[in-house]
C-alpha positions in Angstrom: 116.1 104.0 94.2 115.0 104.7 97.8 112.2 107.1 98.5 113.4 108.8 101.6 116.5 110.5 102.6 119.3 108.5 104.1 119.5 110.1 107.6 121.8 107.7 109.4 124.9 109.6 110.6 128.3 108.1 110.8 128.4 108.8 114.5 125.4 107.0 116.1 124.4 107.2 119.7 124.3 103.9 121.6 121.1 103.2 123.5 122.1 101.1 126.4 120.2 98.0 127.3 118.3 97.6 130.6 120.2 94.5 131.5 123.2 92.4 130.5 127.0 92.7 130.8 129.1 95.4 129.3 132.7 95.9 128.4 133.2 99.6 129.0 135.6 101.7 126.9 138.9 101.8 128.9 140.3 105.3 129.6 144.0 105.9 129.4 145.9 106.4 132.7 147.8 109.6 133.3 150.8 110.0 131.0 149.8 107.0 128.7 148.8 107.3 125.1 145.1 106.9 124.4 143.9 103.6 123.0 143.8 103.4 119.2 140.1 102.6 119.5 137.6 101.8 122.1 134.6 99.4 122.0 131.5 99.4 124.2 129.7 96.0 123.9 126.4 95.6 125.8 124.1 92.6 126.0 120.7 94.1 125.9 118.4 91.1 126.2 119.3 87.6 127.1 116.7 84.8 127.2 118.9 81.9 128.0 119.2 80.5 124.5 119.8 83.8 122.6 120.5 87.5 123.0 120.7 90.9 121.4 123.7 93.1 121.8 124.5 96.8 121.0 128.1 97.7 120.1 129.7 101.2 119.7 133.2 101.5 118.3 135.2 104.8 118.6 138.2 105.6 116.4 140.9 107.5 118.2 143.4 107.3 115.4 143.6 108.6 111.9 140.3 109.1 110.0 139.2 106.2 107.8 136.5 105.9 105.1 135.7 102.3 106.0 135.9 100.1 109.1 135.8 96.5 110.1 135.5 95.4 113.7 136.5 91.9 114.7 136.2 89.7 117.8 136.2 86.0 118.7 133.7 84.2 121.0 134.9 81.8 123.6 131.6 80.0 123.7 128.9 78.7 121.4 127.5 82.1 120.3 126.2 82.2 116.7 125.1 85.5 115.1 121.8 85.2 113.2 121.3 88.8 112.0 122.6 92.3 112.5 121.6 96.0 111.8 123.6 99.1 110.9 126.6 96.8 110.0 127.3 93.8 107.9 127.8 91.1 110.5 129.3 87.8 109.5 130.8 84.8 111.4 133.3 82.1 110.5 133.7 79.6 113.3 134.1 81.6 116.5 135.4 84.7 114.7 132.9 87.5 114.0 133.4 90.5 111.7 131.2 93.6 111.6 131.8 95.8 108.5 130.3 99.2 107.9 127.2 99.9 105.8 127.4 102.5 103.0 126.0 105.2 105.2 128.2 104.9 108.3 131.7 104.0 106.9 133.4 107.3 107.6 135.1 107.3 111.0 136.9 110.6 111.8 139.4 110.9 114.6 137.2 110.6 117.7 134.2 109.5 115.6 131.9 106.6 116.6 129.6 104.1 114.9 127.0 101.9 116.5 125.4 98.7 115.4 123.5 95.7 116.9 122.9 92.1 116.3 121.0 89.0 117.5 122.6 85.7 118.3 121.9 82.2 119.8 124.0 80.3 122.3 124.0 77.4 124.8 125.9 77.3 128.1 127.5 80.6 129.0 127.4 83.9 127.2 130.7 85.5 128.0 131.7 89.0 126.6 134.5 88.8 124.0 137.9 89.3 125.5 139.3 91.5 122.7 138.3 93.6 119.7 140.2 94.9 116.6 139.4 97.8 114.4 140.8 97.4 110.9 143.3 95.0 112.5 144.3 97.2 115.4 143.6 96.0 118.9 141.1 98.2 120.8 140.7 99.1 124.5 144.5 98.8 125.0 146.4 101.9 126.2 149.4 103.1 124.3 148.5 101.6 120.9 148.2 103.5 117.7 146.5 102.4 114.5 148.7 101.1 111.7 148.0 102.5 108.3 144.4 101.5 108.0 143.2 100.1 104.7 139.8 99.9 103.3 138.5 96.4 104.3 135.7 96.4 101.8 135.9 94.3 98.7 135.9 96.6 95.7 134.1 94.0 93.7 131.1 94.2 96.0 128.0 95.9 94.5 127.5 99.4 95.9 124.9 99.8 98.6 121.7 101.6 97.5 120.8 103.0 101.0 119.3 101.8 104.2 115.7 101.8 103.0 114.2 99.4 100.5 111.8 100.6 97.8 108.8 98.7 99.2 109.0 97.7 102.9 106.4 95.0 102.4 108.2 93.2 99.5 109.8 90.0 100.7 108.8 90.6 104.3 106.5 89.0 106.8 104.3 91.6 108.6 103.8 91.8 112.3 100.9 90.0 113.9 99.7 91.9 117.0 99.3 89.2 119.6 96.7 91.3 121.5 94.4 91.6 118.5 95.1 88.1 117.4 94.0 86.7 120.8 90.7 88.6 120.6 90.1 87.4 117.1 90.9 83.8 117.9 88.5 83.9 120.9 85.6 84.7 118.6 83.7 81.7 117.0 85.3 81.3 113.6 87.9 83.9 114.4 90.9 81.5 114.1 90.5 81.8 110.3 91.9 85.4 110.4 93.7 85.6 113.7 97.1 85.3 112.1 96.6 88.3 109.8 98.8 91.4 110.4 97.1 94.5 111.7 98.3 98.0 112.7 99.3 98.9 116.2 97.5 102.2 117.2 99.3 104.7 119.3 96.3 106.8 120.0 97.4 108.5 123.2 100.6 109.2 125.1 99.9 106.4 127.6 99.8 103.9 124.7 103.6 104.3 124.3 104.2 102.4 127.5 101.0 100.4 127.5 97.5 101.0 128.7 95.9 99.1 131.6 98.7 96.5 131.6 98.6 96.0 127.8 101.5 96.0 125.5 103.5 99.2 124.9 105.5 100.2 121.9 108.7 98.4 123.1 106.7 95.3 123.9 105.4 95.2 120.3 108.8 95.8 118.8 110.4 93.1 121.0 107.6 90.7 119.9 108.3 91.7 116.3 111.9 90.8 116.7 110.8 87.4 117.9 108.4 86.9 115.0 111.1 88.1 112.5 113.4 85.2 112.8 116.1 85.2 110.1 114.0 86.9 107.5 112.6 90.4 107.0 109.6 91.7 109.0 107.6 94.9 108.7 105.7 96.3 111.7 102.8 98.7 111.2 102.3 101.7 113.6 99.5 104.3 113.5 100.7 107.7 114.8 97.4 109.2 115.9 97.3 111.9 118.6 97.3 115.3 117.0 96.2 118.3 119.1 92.5 118.9 118.4 92.4 115.5 116.7 89.8 114.8 114.1 88.0 118.1 114.3 85.0 117.0 112.4 84.2 113.7 114.2 83.6 113.6 117.9 84.0 109.8 118.2 87.7 109.9 117.5 88.6 113.1 119.4 91.8 112.8 121.4 93.5 113.8 124.7 95.3 116.9 123.4 93.6 120.3 123.1 93.9 122.4 120.0 96.9 124.4 121.3 98.9 121.6 122.8 101.4 121.2 120.0 104.4 121.3 122.3 103.0 118.5 124.4 102.4 116.5 121.2 106.1 117.0 120.2 107.8 116.4 123.5 105.6 113.9 125.2 104.3 111.9 122.2 106.5 112.1 119.1 109.9 112.5 120.8 109.5 109.4 123.0 108.2 107.3 120.0 111.2 108.5 117.9 113.6 107.6 120.7 112.3 104.1 120.9 112.3 103.5 117.2 115.9 104.8 116.9 117.1 102.1 119.4 119.7 100.1 117.4 118.0 97.0 118.8 115.2 97.5 116.4 117.2 98.6 113.3 116.6 95.2 111.7 112.8 95.8 111.5 111.1 97.6 108.7 108.9 100.1 110.7 105.9 101.4 108.7 104.2 104.4 110.2 100.7 105.7 109.2 100.9 109.3 110.1 97.8 111.0 111.5 94.7 109.7 109.8 91.7 111.9 109.2 93.6 115.2 109.9 94.9 117.2 107.0 91.9 116.6 104.6 89.6 118.3 107.3 91.5 121.5 106.6 90.2 121.4 103.1 86.7 120.0 103.3 85.4 121.0 106.8 86.2 124.6 107.1 84.4 127.9 106.5 83.1 128.3 103.0 82.0 124.7 102.9 78.5 123.3 103.8 80.3 120.7 106.0 82.3 123.3 108.0 82.8 122.9 111.8 84.1 125.5 114.2 86.8 123.0 115.5 88.3 122.6 112.0 88.4 126.4 111.5 90.4 126.6 114.7 92.9 124.0 113.6 93.3 125.6 110.2 93.9 129.0 111.8 96.5 127.8 114.3 98.3 125.5 111.9 98.9 122.8 114.4 97.8 119.9 112.2 100.5 120.8 109.6 103.0 121.5 112.4 102.3 118.2 114.1 102.4 116.1 110.9 105.6 117.9 109.7 107.3 117.4 113.1 106.4 113.7 113.1 107.7 113.2 109.5 110.9 115.0 110.3 111.7 113.1 113.5 110.6 109.7 112.3 112.1 110.2 108.8 115.5 110.6 110.4 115.4 107.0 111.5 116.9 104.8 108.7 114.4 101.9 109.0 111.2 103.9 109.3 108.9 104.3 106.4 106.4 107.1 106.7 103.0 106.9 105.0 100.8 109.9 105.3 97.0 109.5 105.4 95.3 110.7 102.2 91.6 110.1 103.1 89.6 108.1 100.6 87.8 108.6 97.3 84.4 109.3 99.0 86.0 112.2 100.8 88.5 113.7 98.5 87.6 112.5 95.0 85.7 115.6 94.0 87.5 118.3 91.8 87.4 120.9 94.6 88.9 118.5 97.2 91.4 116.4 95.2 94.1 118.9 94.2 93.7 121.1 97.2 94.3 118.1 99.5 97.4 117.1 97.6 98.8 120.6 98.1 97.9 120.5 101.8 99.9 117.2 102.1 102.9 118.9 100.5 102.5 121.9 102.9 102.6 119.6 105.9 105.5 117.6 104.4 107.6 120.7 104.2 106.8 122.1 107.7 108.8 121.9 110.9 112.0 120.7 109.2 110.3 117.9 107.2 110.9 117.4 103.5 109.1 115.5 100.8 111.9 113.0 101.2 110.6 112.1 104.6 107.5 110.7 103.0 107.8 107.2 101.7 104.2 107.0 100.5 100.5 107.6 101.4 97.7 105.4 102.7 94.1 105.6 101.7 90.8 104.2 103.1 92.3 103.9 106.6 89.6 102.6 108.9 87.0 103.2 106.1 84.8 101.1 104.0 85.2 102.2 100.4 85.2 99.3 97.9 88.6 98.4 96.5 87.4 98.1 92.9 83.9 98.5 91.5 83.6 96.0 88.5 80.1 96.7 87.3 80.2 100.3 86.4 82.9 102.8 85.3 83.1 106.6 85.7 82.9 106.9 81.9 79.7 104.9 81.6 76.4 106.6 80.8 72.8 105.4 80.9 70.3 106.8 78.4 72.6 109.7 77.8 73.2 110.4 81.5 76.7 110.1 82.9 77.4 107.8 85.9 78.9 110.9 87.5 75.3 112.3 87.7 74.0 109.4 89.8 73.1 110.1 93.4 75.8 107.6 94.6 78.7 109.0 92.6 77.4 112.6 92.8 80.0 114.1 90.4 82.9 112.4 92.0 85.7 111.5 89.6 86.4 108.1 91.2 84.3 105.0 91.9 86.6 103.0 94.1 89.8 103.2 96.2 92.2 101.6 93.7 91.5 104.2 91.0 91.6 107.0 93.6 94.9 105.8 95.1 96.6 105.6 91.7 95.4 109.0 90.6 96.4 110.6 93.9 99.8 109.1 93.6 100.2 110.6 90.1 99.1 114.0 91.4 101.5 113.9 94.3 104.4 113.0 92.1 103.5 115.9 89.8 103.8 118.4 92.6 107.2 117.2 93.8 106.9 114.0 95.7 109.3 111.1 94.8 108.7 109.3 91.5 108.9 106.0 93.4 106.1 107.1 95.8 104.1 104.0 97.0 100.5 103.8 98.2 98.8 101.6 100.7 95.1 100.7 100.7 93.4 99.6 103.9 91.2 96.7 102.9 90.3 95.6 106.5 86.6 96.3 106.1 85.8 97.0 102.4 85.0 93.4 101.2 81.2 93.9 101.0 80.6 90.2 100.4 77.8 88.0 101.5 74.4 87.5 99.9 74.0 91.3 99.2 77.0 91.4 96.9 76.0 92.1 93.3 77.0 89.7 90.6 76.5 92.0 87.6 75.5 95.5 86.6 72.3 97.1 87.7 69.3 97.6 85.5 69.7 100.3 82.8 66.3 101.9 83.6 68.0 105.0 85.0 71.6 105.9 85.9 70.7 105.3 89.6 69.3 101.8 89.1 72.4 101.0 87.1 74.8 102.2 89.7 72.9 101.1 92.8 72.2 97.7 91.4 75.8 97.0 90.5 77.9 98.6 93.3 79.7 96.4 95.8 79.7 99.2 98.5 76.3 98.8 100.1 76.5 101.8 102.4 73.5 104.1 102.3 75.9 107.0 101.5 79.6 107.4 100.8 79.8 109.7 103.8 78.9 107.0 106.3 82.0 105.9 108.3 80.9 104.5 111.6 80.5 100.7 112.3 78.8 100.1 109.0 76.1 97.5 108.8 76.7 94.9 106.1 80.5 95.5 105.8 82.9 92.6 105.3 86.6 91.8 105.5 88.3 92.8 102.3 91.4 91.5 100.4 93.9 89.9 102.7 97.1 91.9 103.3 99.6 91.4 100.4 102.6 93.2 98.9 102.7 94.8 95.5 99.1 93.9 94.4 98.8 96.6 91.7 100.7 99.3 89.9 101.9 102.0 92.3 100.5 100.1 95.3 103.0 98.9 97.9 100.5 96.8 99.7 96.9 96.1 100.7 97.0 96.3 104.5 94.7 95.8 107.5 95.7 99.0 109.3 92.4 99.2 111.1 92.2 96.0 113.2 88.8 94.4 112.3 86.5 94.2 115.3 87.7 97.4 116.9 84.8 99.9 117.1 84.7 103.2 115.2 82.8 104.9 118.0 80.1 104.4 120.6 76.4 104.2 119.4 75.4 106.2 122.5 77.2 108.5 124.9 79.6 106.5 127.1 81.8 108.2 129.7 85.5 107.4 129.2 89.0 108.7 130.2 90.3 108.6 126.6 89.0 112.0 125.5 86.6 110.3 123.0 83.2 111.9 122.5 79.9 110.8 121.2 79.2 111.3 117.5 75.7 110.9 116.2 77.1 109.3 113.0 77.6 106.2 115.2 74.0 106.2 116.3 71.9 103.9 114.2 68.8 106.1 114.7 70.6 109.3 113.4 69.1 110.7 110.1 72.3 112.4 109.0 73.9 115.8 108.2 75.5 117.6 105.2 78.5 115.3 105.2 76.4 112.2 104.4 73.7 113.9 102.3 71.3 113.9 105.3 71.0 110.1 105.1 70.6 107.5 107.8 73.9 106.7 109.5 73.9 102.9 108.7 75.7 102.2 111.9 75.4 99.0 114.0 73.7 99.3 117.4 75.3 98.7 120.8 78.8 99.7 119.8 81.5 100.5 122.4 83.9 103.5 122.5 86.2 103.7 119.5 89.1 101.3 119.6 87.3 98.9 122.0 86.4 95.4 120.9 83.0 95.0 119.2 82.2 91.3 118.9 79.0 91.8 116.8 80.9 93.8 114.2 83.7 91.3 114.0 81.1 88.5 113.4 79.5 90.6 110.7 82.8 91.3 109.0 83.6 87.6 108.8 80.2 86.7 107.5 80.4 89.3 104.7 84.1 88.8 103.9 85.1 89.0 100.3 87.0 87.0 99.2 85.0 84.7 101.4 86.6 82.9 104.4 87.1 79.2 104.1 
């Protein structure tokens, strides 16, 4: 069972390549009958030993419920994989048959697909094509009685999306992050780990300061994919009035610029992801971290309220932006949307948990989105909450005092991210999300290893000595989030690690700063948040505790060597 709606239409639009040869659809001369079918074949990328191609076939004859396009190569071309069609090859002969979702071709209807192939020598365009046995691009023809070319003994297709995009797939290694990690002493030990690609401003779509843009990453992902499956992780992160409660991660768009968000940010991303060239990738999107929960916890009536969050709740642009993104991206058959669901140290309390789940549903049914556009949720994105606390449970008590009454837990119902993620999943399913909903947990910085890692429970003198002596998470307070001292790399990315969990991921690239430890001028719209200042003594959101932040940090998203070294030193499981 798939978790998101099948949104691929029978008539798909061909996105032409920037280079390569093309066999254009022939038009009939005056007085001649139209061709039975026309084919547009474009080589999109050719690197001398291989290429990708996009093909659109148009049926001008009687409608058919299934189609098979055939052609023969005159050279050494060998198809290695395809998308939006079942592409196979025998000798020089190639056959592309429809998928379950694009088999219907009405009169005048079209379908598009793509493929990748190798070759040596020349790469000539095929001379002729046939649709269900009828020659295309020839004036005066007419289709014979088309038959269904599919084998009725074939098992039925279950849809264009798989249940877990990480299962059986490699995950994209960002070469820019990998190079920075490898350049650090000892960094080669983790430089091959997959991390998220953050699209944190409009300029990031095409690349900032000569860096890789979205198409560059997707092209590199195709190269890494080879003949197997590959998932590529993108962070959609540019809401108007972004992150209303944390200045360090403010963005370029003002609170009212929802139209700019739609037309200059989401629409261009959706257009690129919909390119048939990338249909063979499993594209995982993490949608707008640290946004919707703010509308529950940091608004009027709460001691943690901020005026900016009141503005965003009143204008509804967080919900509108998330809904629009889910709708547009959810229409692309190989995109898997995961909405950010905070973390247990933010939403684990009774008055936050259910209200946040309802807020997620509101956003997922706004601007044309449906709950079917949500494949899952992600927790602990760019945060530090421990994956699993082994030395105390929420049901424990010390001398008759519940663990929930400890200063660290403070009446929260969850002690770690795994229990929170599984409970949030159950809650979301109960209010209408898909039964097969999957969760991701960001484990990039929640290992908390090193010499400070407890090896057993704390002393049972008081409930606080018990919890504090046994907890892995060594932060001063659960509300601390910026460049935390003592943190370590967590579990390495892996698929299906626990019930209801699609994967542990490194969505936040380790070594990229959470925010500057002092005010630094920048052109990225990012402010200075005192929670990133190691001298700061706190506010209501962290129990008026010291920030626990590392000194000398750069602006958020910039490389922070000292933090990367600390994360490696304190990794758990340890690095070898």
